[in-house]
Amino acid sequence: MPEATFHFPRGFLWGTATAAHQVEGNNTNNQWWKWEQDGHTMAKSGLACDWWGGRWREDFDRAAEAGQNAHRFSVEWSRIQPAPDKWDEDALEKYRAMLRGLHERGLTPMVTLHHFTDPLWLSEKGGWESEDIVSLFEKFVRKTVDALKEYCTLWCTINEPNVYALSGYLTGDFPPGVSDLKRSIQVEANMVRAHVAAYHAIHQVQMESRVGYALHYRPMVAKNKWSPLDALMRNIRYEGLNMAFPSAISTGVLKSPVMKVNLPEARNTQDYFGLNYYSTDTIWFNIRKANELFTDSGFEKDADFSDGNYIANVPEGFYNSIKWAVRMYPNTPVIVTENGIECADDHIRPRYLAQHIHQMWRAVNFNWPVKGYFHWSLVDNFEWERGWSQRFGLWALDPETQKRTKRPSADLYAAICKENGLSSEMVQKYCPEVFEKIFPS
Ligand code: BGC
């Protein structure tokens, strides 16, 4: 067996990512909590991972012991600004304590300012549909960054604006459960505007900050290669999901399949690009999907599937996504802000992890400026409309007892972080079934 190690550049960030509503618990003052109480989700977030109760400490200990040197978490707007004219200094102090907790454990923090949740008062005012959101978000960002700037310089304004706009206003899976293409474009355009305002505000508050957003990027292929209709549908969906927000940042025009919105102020408002990659889709024409412009999606039939077929393990798609990012945004560092798979018994995660790290290493070897990788996620957490049915953690969580149990992938990832690379020994030990693919003889 050949002995080899694929190394990463010195200073590479290795961490995990989490989001406030998914881990904190008892986030009773946002629109997702209400959506859960109204019965729209498979289960409720409840106590989640009880980070608000203090269990972040033990989870940060786990991350540090496992060799991670960074962590990405998000702050909950509804806790920091519980009412339009009220700031909660205690909540900000708690986030400061969490950030100190990361530093004490040798972890570089990355803070996301918006990850899917909005204060209830904001939703009642029309949320992201009204342009008022731009100044409201800017005010919240200024206040929060000012309070946390002592401990953090790496900021993510908005997580997956494309998923927020499309799931909340086109497919209706997220609150407010609307299905209206024009409204979803309006929301996405406002998210661009709010990102721009936040970008400048953060730089005003903290000169040395690095600011970006995180995009859910999905490579796509037409299901039937011979079908012009599938090819057309693939292009429509690709443009709608992947290109609208990023094109605004690079060209100042948000281009959707049905309309354009000029946003010249959006050009060059990022210091790095945040990439969330999970899988690659196949797309086809479906007459019954009028609300999604007749596009439908799935995976290759013979794919390597996660529990419940929610994610197909397509590592080359990760390489292609990084390639897309460096072409889309030349000379811009890329940070992988999320990548992961749901699997309760951990049978697929070790190979998913090793194969994706391998593809990221290939990208790094073209001198593409990939600076860090945040695995989703540290510990099982609340999976939005899918409740607790999907397990993305390196550690398993029993939400009833709050007991954590380490999965084998946590040890594989620890070995990768500590080595700053992926070795043949690791692959042999944790996922020998893909050894030939990663280290061909
Ligand atoms: C979201 C996370 C979510 C993950 C897995 C991403 O799109 O940013 O909040 O948990 O996917 O479903």
Coordinates of C-alpha atoms and ligand atoms in Angstrom, one line a residue:
M1 CA 0.0 0.0 0.0
P2 CA 1.5 3.4 -0.9
E3 CA 2.0 5.8 2.0
A4 CA 0.9 9.3 1.0
T5 CA -0.5 12.4 2.5
F6 CA -2.4 15.2 0.8
H7 CA -1.3 18.3 2.7
F8 CA -3.0 21.7 3.0
P9 CA -1.4 25.1 3.2
R10 CA -0.2 26.3 6.6
G11 CA -2.8 28.3 8.5
F12 CA -5.7 26.4 6.8
L13 CA -8.9 26.8 8.9
W14 CA -10.5 23.5 9.9
G15 CA -13.7 23.7 11.8
T16 CA -17.4 22.9 11.9
A17 CA -20.4 25.1 11.3
T18 CA -23.6 25.6 13.4
A19 CA -26.5 28.0 13.4
A20 CA -28.3 29.7 16.3
H21 CA -31.8 28.3 15.9
Q22 CA -30.5 24.8 15.2
V23 CA -28.4 24.6 18.4
E24 CA -29.4 27.1 21.0
G25 CA -32.9 25.9 22.0
N26 CA -35.9 27.9 23.2
N27 CA -35.6 30.6 20.5
T28 CA -39.2 31.5 21.1
N29 CA -39.2 35.0 19.6
N30 CA -38.5 34.2 15.9
Q31 CA -40.7 33.2 12.9
W32 CA -39.3 29.6 12.8
W33 CA -40.5 28.9 16.4
K34 CA -44.0 30.1 15.5
W35 CA -43.9 28.0 12.3
E36 CA -43.0 25.0 14.4
Q37 CA -45.8 25.6 16.9
D38 CA -48.2 26.0 14.0
G39 CA -47.4 22.4 12.9
H40 CA -45.4 23.0 9.7
T41 CA -42.3 21.0 10.7
M42 CA -41.8 17.3 11.4
A43 CA -40.8 18.1 14.9
K44 CA -40.0 21.1 17.1
S45 CA -36.6 22.6 17.9
G46 CA -37.4 22.7 21.7
L47 CA -34.2 22.7 23.6
A48 CA -32.1 21.9 20.5
C49 CA -28.5 21.3 21.7
D50 CA -29.1 23.6 24.7
W51 CA -26.3 26.0 23.8
W52 CA -28.3 28.8 25.3
G53 CA -28.3 26.8 28.5
G54 CA -24.5 26.6 28.3
R55 CA -23.8 23.4 26.6
W56 CA -21.7 25.2 24.0
R57 CA -18.9 24.8 26.5
E58 CA -18.8 21.0 26.3
D59 CA -19.3 21.1 22.5
F60 CA -16.5 23.6 22.0
D61 CA -14.3 21.3 24.2
R62 CA -15.1 18.5 21.8
A63 CA -14.2 20.6 18.8
A64 CA -10.9 21.7 20.3
E65 CA -9.9 18.2 21.5
A66 CA -10.6 17.0 18.0
G67 CA -8.0 19.3 16.6
Q68 CA -10.3 21.8 15.0
N69 CA -8.9 25.4 14.9
A70 CA -12.0 27.3 13.9
H71 CA -15.8 27.4 14.4
R72 CA -18.6 29.1 12.5
F73 CA -21.7 29.9 14.5
S74 CA -24.6 32.4 14.0
V75 CA -26.2 34.9 16.3
E76 CA -29.9 35.1 16.8
W77 CA -31.3 38.5 15.8
S78 CA -34.5 38.0 17.9
R79 CA -32.4 37.6 21.1
I80 CA -30.2 40.6 20.5
Q81 CA -33.1 42.9 19.4
P82 CA -36.2 41.3 21.0
A83 CA -38.4 44.4 20.0
P84 CA -37.7 47.1 17.4
D85 CA -36.7 49.6 20.1
K86 CA -35.0 47.2 22.5
W87 CA -31.5 45.7 22.6
D88 CA -30.7 42.9 25.0
E89 CA -27.2 43.5 26.4
D90 CA -27.3 40.2 28.3
A91 CA -27.7 38.3 25.0
L92 CA -24.8 40.1 23.5
E93 CA -22.8 39.3 26.6
K94 CA -23.6 35.7 26.2
Y95 CA -22.3 35.7 22.6
R96 CA -19.1 37.5 23.8
A97 CA -18.7 34.7 26.3
M98 CA -19.0 32.1 23.5
L99 CA -16.4 34.0 21.4
R100 CA -14.1 34.1 24.4
G101 CA -14.7 30.4 24.9
L102 CA -13.6 29.8 21.3
H103 CA -10.4 31.8 21.7
E104 CA -9.6 30.1 25.0
R105 CA -9.8 26.8 23.2
G106 CA -7.6 27.9 20.2
L107 CA -10.5 28.2 17.8
T108 CA -10.8 31.1 15.3
P109 CA -14.4 32.3 15.2
M110 CA -16.5 33.1 12.2
V111 CA -19.8 34.7 12.9
T112 CA -22.9 34.6 10.7
L113 CA -25.3 37.5 11.2
H114 CA -28.4 36.0 9.6
H115 CA -29.1 32.2 9.2
F116 CA -32.7 31.8 8.2
T117 CA -34.4 33.2 11.3
D118 CA -36.0 36.6 11.8
P119 CA -37.5 38.3 14.9
L120 CA -41.2 37.9 15.0
W121 CA -41.7 41.7 15.1
L122 CA -39.8 41.8 11.7
S123 CA -42.0 39.1 10.1
E124 CA -45.0 41.0 11.3
K125 CA -43.7 44.1 9.5
G126 CA -43.4 42.2 6.2
G127 CA -39.9 40.7 6.8
W128 CA -37.6 40.8 3.8
E129 CA -40.3 41.8 1.3
S130 CA -40.2 45.4 2.3
E131 CA -37.1 47.6 1.5
D132 CA -37.2 48.7 5.2
I133 CA -35.3 45.6 5.9
V134 CA -32.1 47.2 4.5
S135 CA -31.8 49.8 7.3
L136 CA -33.2 47.5 9.9
F137 CA -30.6 44.8 9.2
E138 CA -27.9 47.4 9.0
K139 CA -28.8 48.7 12.4
F140 CA -28.8 45.2 13.9
V141 CA -25.5 44.4 12.2
R142 CA -23.8 47.6 13.4
K143 CA -24.9 47.0 17.0
T144 CA -23.9 43.3 17.0
V145 CA -20.5 43.8 15.3
D146 CA -19.6 46.6 17.6
A147 CA -20.4 44.4 20.6
L148 CA -18.5 41.4 19.3
K149 CA -15.6 43.0 17.4
E150 CA -13.1 42.5 20.2
Y151 CA -13.3 38.7 19.5
C152 CA -14.1 38.3 15.8
T153 CA -12.9 39.6 12.5
L154 CA -14.4 37.1 10.1
W155 CA -18.1 37.8 9.3
C156 CA -20.7 36.2 7.2
T157 CA -23.6 38.6 6.5
I158 CA -26.3 36.2 5.3
N159 CA -26.3 32.4 5.0
E160 CA -27.8 31.0 1.8
P161 CA -29.9 34.0 0.7
N162 CA -30.9 31.9 -2.3
V163 CA -32.4 29.1 -0.1
Y164 CA -34.1 31.6 2.2
A165 CA -35.8 33.4 -0.7
L166 CA -36.7 30.2 -2.7
S167 CA -37.8 28.0 0.2
G168 CA -39.8 30.8 1.9
Y169 CA -41.4 32.4 -1.2
L170 CA -41.3 29.8 -4.0
T171 CA -41.5 26.2 -2.7
G172 CA -43.1 27.3 0.6
D173 CA -41.1 24.9 2.7
F174 CA -39.9 27.7 5.0
P175 CA -41.9 30.4 6.6
P176 CA -43.9 32.3 5.5
G177 CA -44.8 29.4 3.2
V178 CA -45.5 31.6 0.1
S179 CA -45.4 30.4 -3.5
D180 CA -44.8 33.4 -5.7
L181 CA -41.9 33.9 -8.0
K182 CA -42.0 37.7 -8.1
R183 CA -42.1 37.9 -4.3
S184 CA -39.2 35.6 -4.0
I185 CA -37.1 37.7 -6.4
Q186 CA -38.0 40.8 -4.4
V187 CA -36.8 39.1 -1.2
E188 CA -33.6 38.0 -2.8
A189 CA -33.0 41.5 -4.2
N190 CA -33.6 42.9 -0.7
M191 CA -31.1 40.4 0.7
V192 CA -28.5 41.7 -1.8
R193 CA -29.2 45.3 -0.7
A194 CA -29.0 44.3 3.0
H195 CA -25.8 42.4 2.4
V196 CA -24.3 45.5 0.8
A197 CA -25.4 47.8 3.7
A198 CA -24.0 45.2 6.2
Y199 CA -20.7 44.9 4.3
H200 CA -20.0 48.6 4.5
A201 CA -21.3 48.9 8.1
I202 CA -19.0 46.1 9.3
H203 CA -16.0 47.7 7.6
Q204 CA -16.9 51.1 9.2
V205 CA -17.1 49.5 12.7
Q206 CA -14.0 47.3 12.2
M207 CA -11.4 48.2 9.6
E208 CA -9.6 44.8 9.7
S209 CA -12.8 42.8 9.2
R210 CA -13.2 40.2 6.4
V211 CA -16.8 40.1 5.2
G212 CA -18.7 37.8 2.8
Y213 CA -21.9 35.8 2.5
A214 CA -22.5 32.0 2.1
L215 CA -24.1 30.6 -1.0
H216 CA -25.8 27.2 -1.3
Y217 CA -24.3 26.2 -4.7
R218 CA -25.7 23.2 -6.5
P219 CA -24.0 21.9 -9.7
M220 CA -26.8 20.6 -12.0
V221 CA -27.0 18.2 -14.9
A222 CA -30.0 17.6 -17.2
K223 CA -31.5 14.2 -16.5
N224 CA -32.0 13.0 -20.0
K225 CA -28.9 14.1 -22.0
W226 CA -30.9 13.9 -25.3
S227 CA -33.8 16.1 -24.1
P228 CA -33.7 19.8 -25.0
L229 CA -36.5 20.4 -22.5
D230 CA -34.5 18.9 -19.7
A231 CA -31.5 21.0 -20.8
L232 CA -33.7 24.1 -20.7
M233 CA -35.1 23.3 -17.3
R234 CA -31.6 22.7 -16.0
N235 CA -30.6 26.1 -17.2
I236 CA -33.6 27.8 -15.7
R237 CA -33.1 26.2 -12.3
Y238 CA -29.4 26.7 -12.4
E239 CA -29.7 30.4 -13.1
G240 CA -32.5 30.8 -10.5
L241 CA -30.8 29.0 -7.7
N242 CA -27.1 29.5 -8.3
M243 CA -26.6 32.7 -10.3
A244 CA -29.0 35.4 -9.1
F245 CA -27.3 36.5 -5.9
P246 CA -23.7 35.9 -7.0
S247 CA -24.2 37.7 -10.3
A248 CA -25.4 40.8 -8.4
I249 CA -22.2 40.7 -6.4
S250 CA -20.0 40.4 -9.5
T251 CA -21.8 42.5 -12.1
G252 CA -24.3 44.6 -10.2
V253 CA -27.2 42.9 -11.9
L254 CA -29.4 40.3 -10.2
K255 CA -30.4 38.1 -13.1
S256 CA -33.3 35.6 -12.5
P257 CA -34.9 33.5 -15.2
V258 CA -37.8 36.0 -15.4
M259 CA -36.4 39.4 -14.7
K260 CA -33.4 41.5 -13.9
V261 CA -32.8 43.8 -11.0
N262 CA -30.1 46.5 -11.3
L263 CA -28.1 46.7 -8.1
P264 CA -24.9 48.5 -9.1
E265 CA -24.0 49.1 -5.5
A266 CA -23.5 45.4 -4.9
R267 CA -20.4 45.1 -7.0
N268 CA -17.3 43.9 -5.1
T269 CA -18.9 43.8 -1.7
Q270 CA -17.1 40.7 -0.4
D271 CA -13.7 39.9 0.9
Y272 CA -14.1 36.2 0.5
F273 CA -16.7 33.9 -1.0
G274 CA -18.5 31.4 1.3
L275 CA -19.3 28.2 -0.4
N276 CA -21.9 25.7 1.0
Y277 CA -21.7 22.5 -1.0
Y278 CA -23.7 19.3 -0.3
S279 CA -24.5 17.5 -3.6
T280 CA -25.1 17.7 -7.3
D281 CA -28.6 17.6 -8.8
T282 CA -30.1 16.1 -11.9
I283 CA -32.9 18.2 -13.4
W284 CA -35.9 17.4 -15.6
F285 CA -39.1 18.9 -16.9
N286 CA -42.2 18.3 -14.8
I287 CA -45.5 19.6 -16.0
R288 CA -46.9 19.4 -12.4
K289 CA -44.3 21.8 -11.0
A290 CA -45.8 25.0 -12.4
N291 CA -44.7 27.0 -9.3
E292 CA -41.1 26.0 -9.8
L293 CA -41.2 26.9 -13.5
F294 CA -41.8 23.3 -14.4
T295 CA -38.4 22.1 -13.1
D296 CA -37.9 19.1 -10.9
S297 CA -34.8 17.7 -9.3
G298 CA -33.3 14.5 -8.0
F299 CA -30.1 12.5 -8.2
E300 CA -28.5 10.0 -10.5
K301 CA -30.3 6.6 -10.0
D302 CA -27.1 4.7 -9.0
A303 CA -25.8 7.4 -6.7
D304 CA -24.2 6.8 -3.3
F305 CA -27.1 7.9 -1.1
S306 CA -27.4 9.2 2.5
D307 CA -30.1 8.1 4.9
G308 CA -33.4 8.8 3.3
N309 CA -31.8 9.7 -0.1
Y310 CA -31.6 13.3 0.9
I311 CA -28.0 13.8 -0.3
A312 CA -26.0 11.9 -2.9
N313 CA -22.3 11.7 -2.4
V314 CA -20.9 13.4 -5.4
P315 CA -17.3 14.6 -4.5
E316 CA -16.4 15.8 -8.0
G317 CA -19.2 18.3 -7.7
F318 CA -17.4 19.8 -4.8
Y319 CA -14.3 20.3 -7.0
N320 CA -16.4 21.8 -9.7
S321 CA -18.1 24.1 -7.3
I322 CA -14.8 25.5 -6.1
K323 CA -13.7 25.8 -9.7
W324 CA -16.9 27.7 -10.5
A325 CA -16.3 30.0 -7.5
V326 CA -12.7 31.0 -8.5
R327 CA -13.9 31.7 -12.0
M328 CA -16.9 33.7 -10.9
Y329 CA -14.9 35.7 -8.4
P330 CA -11.3 35.9 -9.6
N331 CA -8.7 36.8 -6.9
T332 CA -11.2 36.2 -4.1
P333 CA -10.4 33.8 -1.3
V334 CA -12.9 30.9 -0.9
I335 CA -14.0 29.6 2.4
V336 CA -16.0 26.4 2.5
T337 CA -18.6 27.5 5.0
E338 CA -20.6 24.2 4.9
N339 CA -20.3 20.7 3.6
G340 CA -21.7 17.5 5.2
I341 CA -24.2 14.7 5.0
E342 CA -26.9 13.2 7.2
C343 CA -26.3 9.7 8.4
A344 CA -27.3 8.4 11.9
D345 CA -25.2 5.3 11.8
D346 CA -22.2 7.0 10.1
H347 CA -21.9 4.4 7.4
I348 CA -21.4 6.9 4.6
R349 CA -20.0 10.0 6.3
P350 CA -16.4 8.8 6.6
R351 CA -16.1 8.3 2.8
Y352 CA -18.1 11.4 2.1
L353 CA -15.7 13.4 4.2
A354 CA -12.5 11.8 2.9
Q355 CA -13.6 12.1 -0.7
H356 CA -14.6 15.7 -0.3
I357 CA -11.4 16.7 1.4
H358 CA -9.6 15.0 -1.4
Q359 CA -11.4 17.1 -4.0
M360 CA -10.7 20.2 -2.0
W361 CA -7.0 19.3 -2.0
R362 CA -7.1 18.9 -5.8
A363 CA -8.5 22.5 -6.0
V364 CA -5.8 23.8 -3.6
N365 CA -3.2 22.2 -5.9
F366 CA -4.2 24.6 -8.7
N367 CA -3.3 27.4 -6.2
W368 CA -7.0 28.2 -6.0
P369 CA -7.2 30.3 -2.8
V370 CA -9.3 28.0 -0.6
K371 CA -8.6 29.1 3.0
G372 CA -10.7 27.0 5.2
Y373 CA -13.3 24.2 5.6
F374 CA -16.3 24.1 8.0
H375 CA -17.9 20.7 8.2
W376 CA -21.7 20.7 8.8
S377 CA -22.0 20.0 11.7
L378 CA -20.3 19.6 15.1
V379 CA -23.3 17.9 16.7
D380 CA -26.7 16.7 15.5
N381 CA -29.1 19.7 15.5
F382 CA -32.5 20.9 14.5
E383 CA -33.0 20.4 10.7
W384 CA -35.6 23.0 9.9
E385 CA -38.8 21.6 8.2
R386 CA -37.3 18.1 8.6
G387 CA -37.1 18.4 12.4
W388 CA -34.9 15.8 14.0
S389 CA -35.2 13.3 11.2
Q390 CA -31.7 14.0 9.8
R391 CA -28.4 13.7 11.7
F392 CA -25.6 15.8 10.4
G393 CA -23.3 15.8 13.4
L394 CA -19.8 14.4 13.9
W395 CA -21.3 13.8 17.4
A396 CA -24.8 12.2 17.7
L397 CA -27.2 13.9 20.0
D398 CA -30.2 12.5 21.9
P399 CA -32.3 15.7 22.2
E400 CA -34.3 14.2 25.1
T401 CA -31.4 13.5 27.4
Q402 CA -28.8 15.9 25.7
K403 CA -26.4 13.0 25.6
R404 CA -23.7 13.3 23.0
T405 CA -22.0 10.2 21.4
K406 CA -19.0 10.4 19.2
R407 CA -19.3 9.0 15.7
P408 CA -16.3 7.5 13.9
S409 CA -16.2 10.4 11.5
A410 CA -15.3 12.7 14.4
D411 CA -12.1 10.7 14.8
L412 CA -11.4 10.8 11.1
Y413 CA -12.0 14.5 10.9
A414 CA -9.7 15.0 14.0
A415 CA -6.9 13.1 12.3
I416 CA -7.4 15.4 9.2
C417 CA -7.3 18.6 11.3
K418 CA -4.3 17.5 13.3
E419 CA -2.3 16.5 10.2
N420 CA -3.5 19.4 8.2
G421 CA -4.0 16.8 5.5
L422 CA -5.6 13.5 4.5
S423 CA -3.4 10.4 4.5
S424 CA -3.6 7.0 3.0
E425 CA -3.6 5.5 6.5
M426 CA -6.7 7.5 7.5
V427 CA -8.5 6.4 4.4
Q428 CA -7.4 2.8 5.0
K429 CA -8.7 2.9 8.6
Y430 CA -12.0 4.8 8.2
C431 CA -13.2 4.2 4.7
P432 CA -11.1 1.5 2.9
E433 CA -13.9 1.1 0.4
V434 CA -12.8 4.3 -1.4
F435 CA -9.1 3.8 -1.0
E436 CA -8.6 3.0 -4.7
K437 CA -10.5 6.1 -5.7
I438 CA -8.4 8.5 -3.6
F439 CA -5.1 6.7 -3.8
P440 CA -5.1 4.8 -7.1
S441 CA -2.3 2.2 -7.3
Ligands
BGC1 C1 -28.2 25.1 5.9 C2 -28.1 24.5 7.2 C3 -28.7 23.1 7.2 C4 -27.9 22.2 6.2 C5 -28.3 20.8 6.1 C6 -27.8 24.1 4.7 O1 -28.4 24.5 3.6 O2 -27.4 26.3 5.8 O3 -28.8 25.3 8.1 O4 -28.7 22.5 8.4 O5 -28.1 22.8 4.9 O6 -29.6 20.6 5.7

